[in-house]
Coordinates of C-alpha atoms in Angstrom, one line a residue:
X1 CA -18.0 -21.9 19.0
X2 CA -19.4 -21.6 15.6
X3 CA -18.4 -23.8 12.6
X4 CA -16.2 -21.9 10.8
X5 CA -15.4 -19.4 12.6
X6 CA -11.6 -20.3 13.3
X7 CA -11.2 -20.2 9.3
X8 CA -13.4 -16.4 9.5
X9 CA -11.2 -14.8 12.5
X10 CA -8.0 -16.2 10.5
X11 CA -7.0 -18.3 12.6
X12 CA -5.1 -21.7 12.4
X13 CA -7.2 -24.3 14.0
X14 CA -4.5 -25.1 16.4
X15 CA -5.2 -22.1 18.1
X16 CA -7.2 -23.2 21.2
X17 CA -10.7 -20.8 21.4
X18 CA -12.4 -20.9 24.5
X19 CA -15.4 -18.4 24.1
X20 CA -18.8 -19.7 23.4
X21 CA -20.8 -18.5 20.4
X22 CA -23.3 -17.3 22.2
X23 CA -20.6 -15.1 24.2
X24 CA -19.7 -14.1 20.2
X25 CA -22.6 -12.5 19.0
X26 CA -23.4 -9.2 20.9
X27 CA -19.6 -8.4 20.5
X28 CA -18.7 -5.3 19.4
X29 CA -15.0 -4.5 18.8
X30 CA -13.4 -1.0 18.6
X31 CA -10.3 -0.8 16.5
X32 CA -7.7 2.1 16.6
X33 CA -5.9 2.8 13.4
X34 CA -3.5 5.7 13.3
X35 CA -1.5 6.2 10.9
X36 CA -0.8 2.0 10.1
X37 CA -1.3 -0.5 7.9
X38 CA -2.5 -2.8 10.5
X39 CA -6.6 -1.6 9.8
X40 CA -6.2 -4.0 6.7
X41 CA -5.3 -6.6 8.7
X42 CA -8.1 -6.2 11.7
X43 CA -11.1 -7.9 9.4
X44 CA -9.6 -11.1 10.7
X45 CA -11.9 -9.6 13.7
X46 CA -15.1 -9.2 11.8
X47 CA -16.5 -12.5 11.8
X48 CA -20.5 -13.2 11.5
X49 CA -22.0 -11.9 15.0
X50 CA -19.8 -9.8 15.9
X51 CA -20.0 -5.7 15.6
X52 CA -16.8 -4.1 14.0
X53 CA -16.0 -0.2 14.3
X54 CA -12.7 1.0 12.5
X55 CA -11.7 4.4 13.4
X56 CA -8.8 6.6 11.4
X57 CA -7.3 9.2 11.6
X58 CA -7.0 10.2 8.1
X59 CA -9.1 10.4 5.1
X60 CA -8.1 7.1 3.6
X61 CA -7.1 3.9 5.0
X62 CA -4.3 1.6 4.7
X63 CA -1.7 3.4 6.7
X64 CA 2.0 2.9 5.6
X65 CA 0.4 0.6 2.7
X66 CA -1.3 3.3 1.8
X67 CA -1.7 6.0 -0.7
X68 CA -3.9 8.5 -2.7
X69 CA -4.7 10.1 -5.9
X70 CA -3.8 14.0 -5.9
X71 CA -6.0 16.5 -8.0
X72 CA -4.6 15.4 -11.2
X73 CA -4.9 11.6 -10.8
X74 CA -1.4 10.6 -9.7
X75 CA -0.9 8.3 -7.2
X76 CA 0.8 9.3 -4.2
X77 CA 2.5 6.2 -2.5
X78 CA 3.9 6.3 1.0
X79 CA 6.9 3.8 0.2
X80 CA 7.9 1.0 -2.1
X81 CA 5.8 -2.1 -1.3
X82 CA 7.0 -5.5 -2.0
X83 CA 5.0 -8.9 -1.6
X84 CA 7.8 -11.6 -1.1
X85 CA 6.8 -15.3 -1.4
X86 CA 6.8 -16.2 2.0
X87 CA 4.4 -13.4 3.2
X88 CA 2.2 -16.7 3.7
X89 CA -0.3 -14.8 6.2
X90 CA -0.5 -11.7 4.2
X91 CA -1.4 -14.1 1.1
X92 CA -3.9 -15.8 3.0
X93 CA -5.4 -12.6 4.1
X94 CA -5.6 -11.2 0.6
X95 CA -7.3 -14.8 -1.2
X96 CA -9.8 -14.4 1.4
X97 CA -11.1 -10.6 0.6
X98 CA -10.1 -11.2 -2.8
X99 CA -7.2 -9.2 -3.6
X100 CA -4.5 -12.3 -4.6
X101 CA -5.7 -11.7 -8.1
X102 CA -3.8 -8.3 -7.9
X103 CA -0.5 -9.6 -7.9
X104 CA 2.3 -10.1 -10.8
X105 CA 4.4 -12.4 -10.3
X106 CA 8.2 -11.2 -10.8
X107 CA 11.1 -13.4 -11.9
X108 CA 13.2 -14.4 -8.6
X109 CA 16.4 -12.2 -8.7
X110 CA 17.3 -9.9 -6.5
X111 CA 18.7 -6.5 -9.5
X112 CA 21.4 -4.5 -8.0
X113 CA 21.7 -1.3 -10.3
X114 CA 25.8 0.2 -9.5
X115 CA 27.0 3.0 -10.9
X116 CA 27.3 3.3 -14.7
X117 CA 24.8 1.2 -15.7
X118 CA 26.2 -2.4 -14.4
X119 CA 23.9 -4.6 -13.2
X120 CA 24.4 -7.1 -10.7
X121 CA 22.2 -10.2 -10.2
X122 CA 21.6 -12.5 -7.1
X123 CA 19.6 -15.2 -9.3
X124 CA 17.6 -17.2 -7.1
X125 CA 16.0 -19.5 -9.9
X126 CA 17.1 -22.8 -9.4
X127 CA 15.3 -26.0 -9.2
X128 CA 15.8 -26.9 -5.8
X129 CA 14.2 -24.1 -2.8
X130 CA 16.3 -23.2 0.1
X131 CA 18.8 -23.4 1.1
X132 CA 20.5 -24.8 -2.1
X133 CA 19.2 -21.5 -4.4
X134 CA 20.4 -19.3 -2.1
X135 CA 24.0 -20.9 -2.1
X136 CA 23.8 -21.6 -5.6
X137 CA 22.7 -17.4 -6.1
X138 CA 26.1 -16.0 -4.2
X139 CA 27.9 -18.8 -5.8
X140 CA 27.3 -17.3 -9.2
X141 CA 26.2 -13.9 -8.2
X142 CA 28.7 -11.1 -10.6
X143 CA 27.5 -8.4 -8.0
X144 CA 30.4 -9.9 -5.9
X145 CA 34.3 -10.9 -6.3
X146 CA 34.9 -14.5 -6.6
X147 CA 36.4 -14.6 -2.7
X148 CA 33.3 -12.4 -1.3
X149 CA 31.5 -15.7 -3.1
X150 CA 32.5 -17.9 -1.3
X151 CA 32.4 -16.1 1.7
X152 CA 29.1 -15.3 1.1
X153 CA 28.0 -19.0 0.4
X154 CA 30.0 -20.1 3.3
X155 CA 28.1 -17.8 6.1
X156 CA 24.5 -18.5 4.2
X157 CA 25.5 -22.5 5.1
X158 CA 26.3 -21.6 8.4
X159 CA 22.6 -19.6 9.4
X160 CA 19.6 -20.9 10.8
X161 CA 18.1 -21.1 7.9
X162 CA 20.0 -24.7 7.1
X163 CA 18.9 -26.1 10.7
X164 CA 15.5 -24.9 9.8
X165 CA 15.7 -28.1 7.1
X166 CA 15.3 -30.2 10.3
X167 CA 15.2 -28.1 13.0
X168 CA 12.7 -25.4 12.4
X169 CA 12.1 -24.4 16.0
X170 CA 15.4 -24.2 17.0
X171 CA 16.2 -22.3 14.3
X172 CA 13.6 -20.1 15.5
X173 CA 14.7 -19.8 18.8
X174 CA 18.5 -19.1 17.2
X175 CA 17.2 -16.2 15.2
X176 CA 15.7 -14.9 18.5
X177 CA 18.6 -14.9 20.3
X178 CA 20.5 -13.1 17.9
X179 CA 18.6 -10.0 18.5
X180 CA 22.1 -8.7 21.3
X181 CA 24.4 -8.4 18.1
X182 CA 23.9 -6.6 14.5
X183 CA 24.1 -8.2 11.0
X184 CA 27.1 -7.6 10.5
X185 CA 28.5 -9.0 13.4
X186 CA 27.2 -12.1 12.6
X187 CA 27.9 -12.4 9.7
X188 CA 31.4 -11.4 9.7
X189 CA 31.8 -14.1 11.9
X190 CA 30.3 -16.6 10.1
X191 CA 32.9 -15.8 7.1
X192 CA 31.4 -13.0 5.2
X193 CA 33.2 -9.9 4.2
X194 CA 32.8 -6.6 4.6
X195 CA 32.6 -6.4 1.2
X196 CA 29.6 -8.3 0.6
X197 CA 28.1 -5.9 2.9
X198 CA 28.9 -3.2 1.3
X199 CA 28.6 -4.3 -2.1
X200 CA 25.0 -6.3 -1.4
X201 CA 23.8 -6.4 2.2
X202 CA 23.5 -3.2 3.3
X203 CA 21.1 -1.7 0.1
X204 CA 19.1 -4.7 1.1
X205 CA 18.9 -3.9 4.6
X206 CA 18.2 -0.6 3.8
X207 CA 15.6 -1.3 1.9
X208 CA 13.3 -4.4 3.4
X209 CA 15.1 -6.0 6.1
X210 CA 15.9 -8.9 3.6
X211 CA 14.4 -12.4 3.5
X212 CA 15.2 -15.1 0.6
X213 CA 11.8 -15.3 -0.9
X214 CA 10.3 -14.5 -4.2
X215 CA 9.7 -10.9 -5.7
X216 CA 6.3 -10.2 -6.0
X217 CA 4.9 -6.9 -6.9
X218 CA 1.5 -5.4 -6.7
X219 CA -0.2 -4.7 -9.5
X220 CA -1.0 -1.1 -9.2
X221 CA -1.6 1.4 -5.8
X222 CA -2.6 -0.6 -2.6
X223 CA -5.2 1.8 -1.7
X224 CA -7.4 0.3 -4.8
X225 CA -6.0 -3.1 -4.4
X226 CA -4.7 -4.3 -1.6
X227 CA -6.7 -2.3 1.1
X228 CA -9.4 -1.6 -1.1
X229 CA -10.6 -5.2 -0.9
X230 CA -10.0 -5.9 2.6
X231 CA -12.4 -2.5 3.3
X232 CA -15.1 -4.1 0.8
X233 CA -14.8 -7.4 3.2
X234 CA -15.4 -6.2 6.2
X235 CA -18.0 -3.7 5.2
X236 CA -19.6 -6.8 3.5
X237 CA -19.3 -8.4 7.2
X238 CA -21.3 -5.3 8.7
X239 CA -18.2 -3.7 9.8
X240 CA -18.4 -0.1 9.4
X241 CA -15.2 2.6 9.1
X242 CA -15.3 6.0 10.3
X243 CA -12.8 8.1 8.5
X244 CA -11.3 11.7 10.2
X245 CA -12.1 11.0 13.6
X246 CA -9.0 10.8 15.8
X247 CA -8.7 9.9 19.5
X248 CA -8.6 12.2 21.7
X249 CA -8.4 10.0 25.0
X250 CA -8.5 6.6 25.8
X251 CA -10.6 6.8 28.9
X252 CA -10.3 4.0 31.7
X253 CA -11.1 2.8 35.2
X254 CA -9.6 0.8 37.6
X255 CA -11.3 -2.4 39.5
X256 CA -11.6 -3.4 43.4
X257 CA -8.5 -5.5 42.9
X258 CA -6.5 -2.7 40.8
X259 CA -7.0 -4.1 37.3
X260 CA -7.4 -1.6 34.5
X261 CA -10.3 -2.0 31.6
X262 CA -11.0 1.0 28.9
X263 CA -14.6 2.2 29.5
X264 CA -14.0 4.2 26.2
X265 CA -12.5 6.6 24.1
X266 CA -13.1 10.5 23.3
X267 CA -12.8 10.7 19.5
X268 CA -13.1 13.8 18.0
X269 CA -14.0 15.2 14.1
X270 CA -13.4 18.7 13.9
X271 CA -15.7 20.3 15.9
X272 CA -17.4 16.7 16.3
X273 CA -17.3 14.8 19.6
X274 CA -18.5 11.4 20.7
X275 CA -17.6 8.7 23.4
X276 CA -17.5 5.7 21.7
X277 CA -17.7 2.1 23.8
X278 CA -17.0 -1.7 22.9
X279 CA -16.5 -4.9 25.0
X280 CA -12.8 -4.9 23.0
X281 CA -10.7 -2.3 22.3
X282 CA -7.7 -2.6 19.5
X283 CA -5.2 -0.1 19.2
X284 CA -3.9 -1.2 15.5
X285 CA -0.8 1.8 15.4
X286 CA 2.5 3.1 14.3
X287 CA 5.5 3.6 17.1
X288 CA 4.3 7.3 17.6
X289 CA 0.9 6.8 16.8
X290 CA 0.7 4.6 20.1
X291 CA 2.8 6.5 22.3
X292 CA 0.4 9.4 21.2
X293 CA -2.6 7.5 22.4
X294 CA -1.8 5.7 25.4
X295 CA -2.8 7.5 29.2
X296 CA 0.7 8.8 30.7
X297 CA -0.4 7.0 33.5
X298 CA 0.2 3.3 31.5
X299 CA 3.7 3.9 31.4
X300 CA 3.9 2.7 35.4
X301 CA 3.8 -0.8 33.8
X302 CA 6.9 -1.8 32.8
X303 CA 4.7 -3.6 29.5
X304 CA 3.4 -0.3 28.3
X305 CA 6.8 1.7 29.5
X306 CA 9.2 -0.6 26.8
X307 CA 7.0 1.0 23.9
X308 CA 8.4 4.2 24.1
X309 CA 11.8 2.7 23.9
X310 CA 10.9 1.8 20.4
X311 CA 11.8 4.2 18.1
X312 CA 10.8 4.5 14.3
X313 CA 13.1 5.3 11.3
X314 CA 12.7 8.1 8.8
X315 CA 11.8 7.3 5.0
X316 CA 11.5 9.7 2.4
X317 CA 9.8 8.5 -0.9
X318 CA 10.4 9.9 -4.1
X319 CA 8.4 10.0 -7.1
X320 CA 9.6 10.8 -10.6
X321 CA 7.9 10.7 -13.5
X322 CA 10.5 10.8 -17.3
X323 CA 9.6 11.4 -20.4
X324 CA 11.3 8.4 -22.2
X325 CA 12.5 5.4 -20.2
X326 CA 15.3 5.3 -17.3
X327 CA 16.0 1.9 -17.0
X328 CA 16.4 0.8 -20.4
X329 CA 19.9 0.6 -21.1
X330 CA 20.7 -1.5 -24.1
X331 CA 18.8 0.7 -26.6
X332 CA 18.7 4.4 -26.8
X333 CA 16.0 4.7 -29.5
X334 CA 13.6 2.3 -27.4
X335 CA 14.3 4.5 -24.4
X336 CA 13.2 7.0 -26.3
X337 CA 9.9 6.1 -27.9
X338 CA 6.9 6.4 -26.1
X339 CA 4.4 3.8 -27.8
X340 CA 5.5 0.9 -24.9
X341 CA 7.2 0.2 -21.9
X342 CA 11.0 -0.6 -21.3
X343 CA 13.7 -1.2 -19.2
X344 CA 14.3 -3.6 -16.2
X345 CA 10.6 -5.2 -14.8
X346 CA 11.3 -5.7 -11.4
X347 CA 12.6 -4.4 -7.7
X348 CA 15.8 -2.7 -8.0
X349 CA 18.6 -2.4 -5.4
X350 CA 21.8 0.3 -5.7
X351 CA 24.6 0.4 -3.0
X352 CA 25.8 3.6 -5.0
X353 CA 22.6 5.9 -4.0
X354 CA 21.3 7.1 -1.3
X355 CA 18.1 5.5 -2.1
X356 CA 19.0 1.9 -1.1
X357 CA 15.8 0.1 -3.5
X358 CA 13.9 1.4 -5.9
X359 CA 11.6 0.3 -8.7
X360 CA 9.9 1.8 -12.4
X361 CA 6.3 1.4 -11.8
X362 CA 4.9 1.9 -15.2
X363 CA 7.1 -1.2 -15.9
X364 CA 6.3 -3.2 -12.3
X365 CA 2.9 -1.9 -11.8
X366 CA 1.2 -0.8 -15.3
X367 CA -2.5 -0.9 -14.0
X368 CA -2.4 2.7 -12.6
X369 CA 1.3 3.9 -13.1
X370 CA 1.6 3.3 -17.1
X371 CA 0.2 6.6 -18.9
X372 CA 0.3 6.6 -22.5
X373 CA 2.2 8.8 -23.7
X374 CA 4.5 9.3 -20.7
X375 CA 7.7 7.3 -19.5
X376 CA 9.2 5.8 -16.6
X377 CA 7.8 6.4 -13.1
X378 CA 10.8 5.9 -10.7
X379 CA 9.4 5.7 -6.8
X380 CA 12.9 5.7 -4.4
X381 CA 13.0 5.2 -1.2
X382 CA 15.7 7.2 0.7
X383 CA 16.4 5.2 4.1
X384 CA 17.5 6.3 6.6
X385 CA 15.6 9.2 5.3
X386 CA 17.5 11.8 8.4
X387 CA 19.8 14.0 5.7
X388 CA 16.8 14.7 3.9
X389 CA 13.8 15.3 5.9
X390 CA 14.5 18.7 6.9
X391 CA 15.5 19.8 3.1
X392 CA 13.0 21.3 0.6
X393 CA 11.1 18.9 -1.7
X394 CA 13.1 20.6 -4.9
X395 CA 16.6 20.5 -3.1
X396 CA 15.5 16.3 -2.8
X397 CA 14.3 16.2 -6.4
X398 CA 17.2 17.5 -7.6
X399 CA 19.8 15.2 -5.7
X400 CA 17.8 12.3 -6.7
X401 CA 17.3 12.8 -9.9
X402 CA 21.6 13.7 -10.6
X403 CA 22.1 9.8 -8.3
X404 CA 19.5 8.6 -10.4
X405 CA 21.6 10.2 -13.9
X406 CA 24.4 8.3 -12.4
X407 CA 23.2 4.9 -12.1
X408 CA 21.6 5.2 -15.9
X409 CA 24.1 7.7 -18.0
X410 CA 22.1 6.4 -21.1
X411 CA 18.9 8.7 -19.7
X412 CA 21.9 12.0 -20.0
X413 CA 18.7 14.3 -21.8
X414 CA 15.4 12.9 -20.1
X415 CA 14.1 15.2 -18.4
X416 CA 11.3 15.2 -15.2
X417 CA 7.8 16.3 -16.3
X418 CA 6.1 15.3 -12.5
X419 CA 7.5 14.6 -9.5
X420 CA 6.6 13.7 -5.6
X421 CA 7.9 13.9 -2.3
X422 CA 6.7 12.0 0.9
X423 CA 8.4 12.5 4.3
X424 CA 7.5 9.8 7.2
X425 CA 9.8 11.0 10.4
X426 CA 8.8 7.8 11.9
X427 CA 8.3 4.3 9.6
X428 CA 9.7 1.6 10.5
X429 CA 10.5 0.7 13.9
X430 CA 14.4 0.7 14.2
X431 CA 16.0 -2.9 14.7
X432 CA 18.4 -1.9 16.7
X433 CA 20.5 -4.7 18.7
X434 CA 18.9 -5.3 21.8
X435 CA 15.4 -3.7 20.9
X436 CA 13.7 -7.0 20.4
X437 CA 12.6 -7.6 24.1
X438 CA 11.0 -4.1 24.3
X439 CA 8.0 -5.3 21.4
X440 CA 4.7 -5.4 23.4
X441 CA 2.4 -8.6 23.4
X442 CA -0.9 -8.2 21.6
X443 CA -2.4 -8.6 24.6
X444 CA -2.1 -6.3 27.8
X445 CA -2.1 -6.0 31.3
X446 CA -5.2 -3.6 30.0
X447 CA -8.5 -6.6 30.0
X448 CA -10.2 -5.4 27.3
X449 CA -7.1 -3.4 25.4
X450 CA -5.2 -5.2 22.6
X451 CA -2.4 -3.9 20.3
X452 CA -1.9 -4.8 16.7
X453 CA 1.2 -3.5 14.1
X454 CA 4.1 -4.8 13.0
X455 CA 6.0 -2.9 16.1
X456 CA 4.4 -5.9 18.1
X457 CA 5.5 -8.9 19.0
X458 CA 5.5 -11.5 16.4
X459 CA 8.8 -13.2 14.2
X460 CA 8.7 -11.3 11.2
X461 CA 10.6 -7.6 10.6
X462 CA 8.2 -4.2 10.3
X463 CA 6.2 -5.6 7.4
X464 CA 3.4 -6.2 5.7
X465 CA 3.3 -9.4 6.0
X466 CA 4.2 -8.9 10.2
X467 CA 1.3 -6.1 10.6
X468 CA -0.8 -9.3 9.3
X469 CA 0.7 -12.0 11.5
X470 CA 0.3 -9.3 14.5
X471 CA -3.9 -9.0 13.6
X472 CA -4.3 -12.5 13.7
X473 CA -2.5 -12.7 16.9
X474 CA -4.6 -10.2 18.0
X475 CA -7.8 -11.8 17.0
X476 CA -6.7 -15.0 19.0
X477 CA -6.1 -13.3 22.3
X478 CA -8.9 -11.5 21.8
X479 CA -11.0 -15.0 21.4
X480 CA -9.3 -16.3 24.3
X481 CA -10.4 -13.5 26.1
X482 CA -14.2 -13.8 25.7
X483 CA -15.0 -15.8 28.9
X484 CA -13.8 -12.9 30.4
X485 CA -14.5 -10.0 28.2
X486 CA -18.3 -11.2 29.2
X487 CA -17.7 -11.1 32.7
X488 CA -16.1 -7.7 32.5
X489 CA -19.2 -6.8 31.0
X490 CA -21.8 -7.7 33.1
X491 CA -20.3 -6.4 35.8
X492 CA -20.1 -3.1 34.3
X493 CA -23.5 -3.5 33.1
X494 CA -24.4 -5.0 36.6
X495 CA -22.7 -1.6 38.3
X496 CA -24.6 0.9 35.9
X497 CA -28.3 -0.7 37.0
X498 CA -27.2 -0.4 40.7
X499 CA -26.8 3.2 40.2
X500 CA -29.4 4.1 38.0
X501 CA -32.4 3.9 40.9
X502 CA -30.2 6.5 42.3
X503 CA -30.0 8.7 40.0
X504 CA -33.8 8.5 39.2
X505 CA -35.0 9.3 43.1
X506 CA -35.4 13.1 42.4
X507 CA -37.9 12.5 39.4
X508 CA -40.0 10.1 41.6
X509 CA -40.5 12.9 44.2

């Protein structure tokens, strides 16, 4: 293969690739994205040679990462997006388009906001990494009782993430084979209390499926920087995006010995159609985005039958824009200036709303969210989002903002001068116990179809950071494949000149 081209796909160089670079080059690569953030994670697949076609669905990328500027230049985000240190592939991906320089760096505490204004800390900073901060953090943690402390510090001392100090894959293959029992039965019997679940665990569940990691937060929306980049990279590379056009059908064939290839999909842009063809096909989607797109006539495999037993969960988002400063609570005159920014600089958790985390972007992300003139932008996230999908936007806007009043009494008096709802009936993928053998492979009994998104197969949660890990996957099976990828297409090519002389026989007459 071509020097260099491990480190351009993204891949490790452990990863074994067994396709020539001459096999590379006239490669062109069709890649699905509907309604996922897994499009910003697919230019691990544009390398030099290779020809890259992006197709959404929408008019912007970036899926659940994504967002976009209304008439009158507010951001609209589709959730609360936190970088955690040990997103180590999603870091990777962003240095290499560019994008790491859009980061701000947060201080390592976990803020739990409780009703009335007291705040809570888990304080991670501590010279020594895990597992010792972690302990040391629910050793002194004042979110908890001095028992649920102890409990707390016993069960951390008890999980994997201890035997990961010398055992890193069998700690791996521990954490896999708790996926038959939830949190909370774990930990309970590990020593925790149902307390500290109440009190702590759960808003972090809630919120981001919770690993002990530094809080890192983007700099301003993800469409500009985070995706933004990535697009600029592979459109750099020759890769090209095609914005609007959805799938219509993903159109397919089977061979002499019954093996199924995609010979290409019907997209469609409003009253535009077009068959579009690649040697490699990617389907880089949500939980109901690929259910949506794959041929009924898949779900006979058992692989392709476990997706639909996957179900997403609802998220609401919630925008609110103040005119003074919500989270400042130790001055009242400061909260209510508008010449700077105030109040609490980093993610937010609440066990006493129904949006579990939440955060003040004018304070966390000033590029875009800070307006002079203007106060605090509060974005919530309400999960599980079921109450309060089918409820107006006002009838949300109003119960936030009264849970909101009640986590900061001292804002009693500022008022809402813009506001924004955003209703996603299916995020997430729900972790349910048991679920975790139902997550598809990248690669498919299909020859030439992949899947990519954080729904897939890979060892992180629904993330950022695991829509990343599952493009790079991608890319390696897809590398893997190319011995055979070439094959598939010379015989198709081979099959298409044998009927051609047919089909020219009337003209010679």
């Amino acid at each position: 293969m071509e020097t260099g081209l491990a480190s351009q796909l993204g891949l490790p160089d452990s990863v074994p690739v067994v396709c020539q670079s001459t096999q590379l080059r006239t490669r062109r690569f069709i890649i699905r994205s509907d309604l996922d953030s897994n499009v910003s994670d697919m230019s691990t697949n544009a390398p030099k040679g290779h020809e890259v076609d992006i197709y959404e669905s929408r008019s912007f990328i970036g899926g659940k990462v994504g967002s976009f500027v209304d008439k009158r230049g507010n951001h609209i985000e589709m959730g609360l997006h936190v970088f955690f240190g040990c997103y180590n592939n999603l870091f990777r991906l962003m240095k290499k388009v560019g994008a790491d320089k859009n980061l701000l760096v947060k201080d390592h505490t976990h803020t739990f906001v409780n009703r009335g204004g007291e705040i809570g800390e888990l304080d991670f900073r501590f010279p020594f990494g895990a597992p010792l901060h972690g302990i040391g953090a629910f050793l002194s943690t004042n979110q908890l009782k001095t028992y649920d402390k102890a409990r707390n510090a016993v069960a951390l001392a008890l999980s994997p993430v201890v035997r990961a100090l010398v055992d890193p894959d069998g700690a791996m293959r521990e954490i896999r084979n708790l996926d038959n029992i939830s949190f909370s039965d774990w930990f309970l019997s590990k020593g925790g209390t149902r307390a500290s679940i109440q009190r702590m665990w759960d808003p972090v569940a809630y919120a981001l499926g919770f690993i002990d990691c530094d809080n890192i937060s983007a700099r301003c929306s993800p469409d500009i920087y985070l995706s933004g980049p990535i697009k600029k990279y592979i459109i750099d590379k020759g890769g090209r995006f095609h914005l609007r056009w959805g799938c219509r059908e993903v159109l397919y064939e089977r061979s002499s010995d019954g093996g199924i290839y995609v010979t290409g999909l019907a997209m469609s842009k409003a009253t535009q159609k077009e068959i579009v063809k690649a040697d490699a096909y990617v389907a880089a989607c949500d939980i109901p985005g690929i259910k949506k797109l794959l041929p009924q006539k898949w779900r006979e495999l058992e692989f392709f039958d476990n997706i639909y037993k996957l179900v997403g969960v609802p998220v609401v988002t919630v925008q609110l824009r103040y005119n003074g400063w919500v989270t400042e609570l130790q001055d009242l005159e400061r909260a209510r200036q508008l010449r700077r920014a105030e109040g609490l600089d980093n993610l937010l958790y609440t066990p006493d709303a129904d949006f579990s985390c939440f955060a003040d972007l004018a304070l966390t992300s000033p590029e875009d969210y800070y307006h002079e003139g203007q106060g605090s932008l509060l974005q919530c996230v309400l999960t599980p989002g079921d109450p309060y999908m089918p409820l107006p936007n006002d009838d949300i806007i109003k119960r936030v903002s009264k849970q909101v009043l009640a986590l900061f009494p001292s804002s009693q008096g500022l008022e809402v001068t813009w506001s924004s709802v955003v209703k996603i009936g299916q995020s997430l993928y729900r972790e349910a116990p048991g679920k975790d053998p139902f997550r598809p492979d990248q690669k498919t009994p299909v020859q030439n179809f992949f899947l990519a998104g954080s729904y897939t197969k890979q060892d992180y949660i629904d993330s950022m950071e695991g829509a990343t890990l599952s493009g790079r996957q991608a890319s390696a099976f897809i590398c893997n494949a190319g011995e055979d990828l070439v094959a598939l297409r010379k015989n198709l090519a081979a099959s298409v000149s044998r009927e051609t002389p047919e089909l020219l026989l009337p003209l010679r007459s």
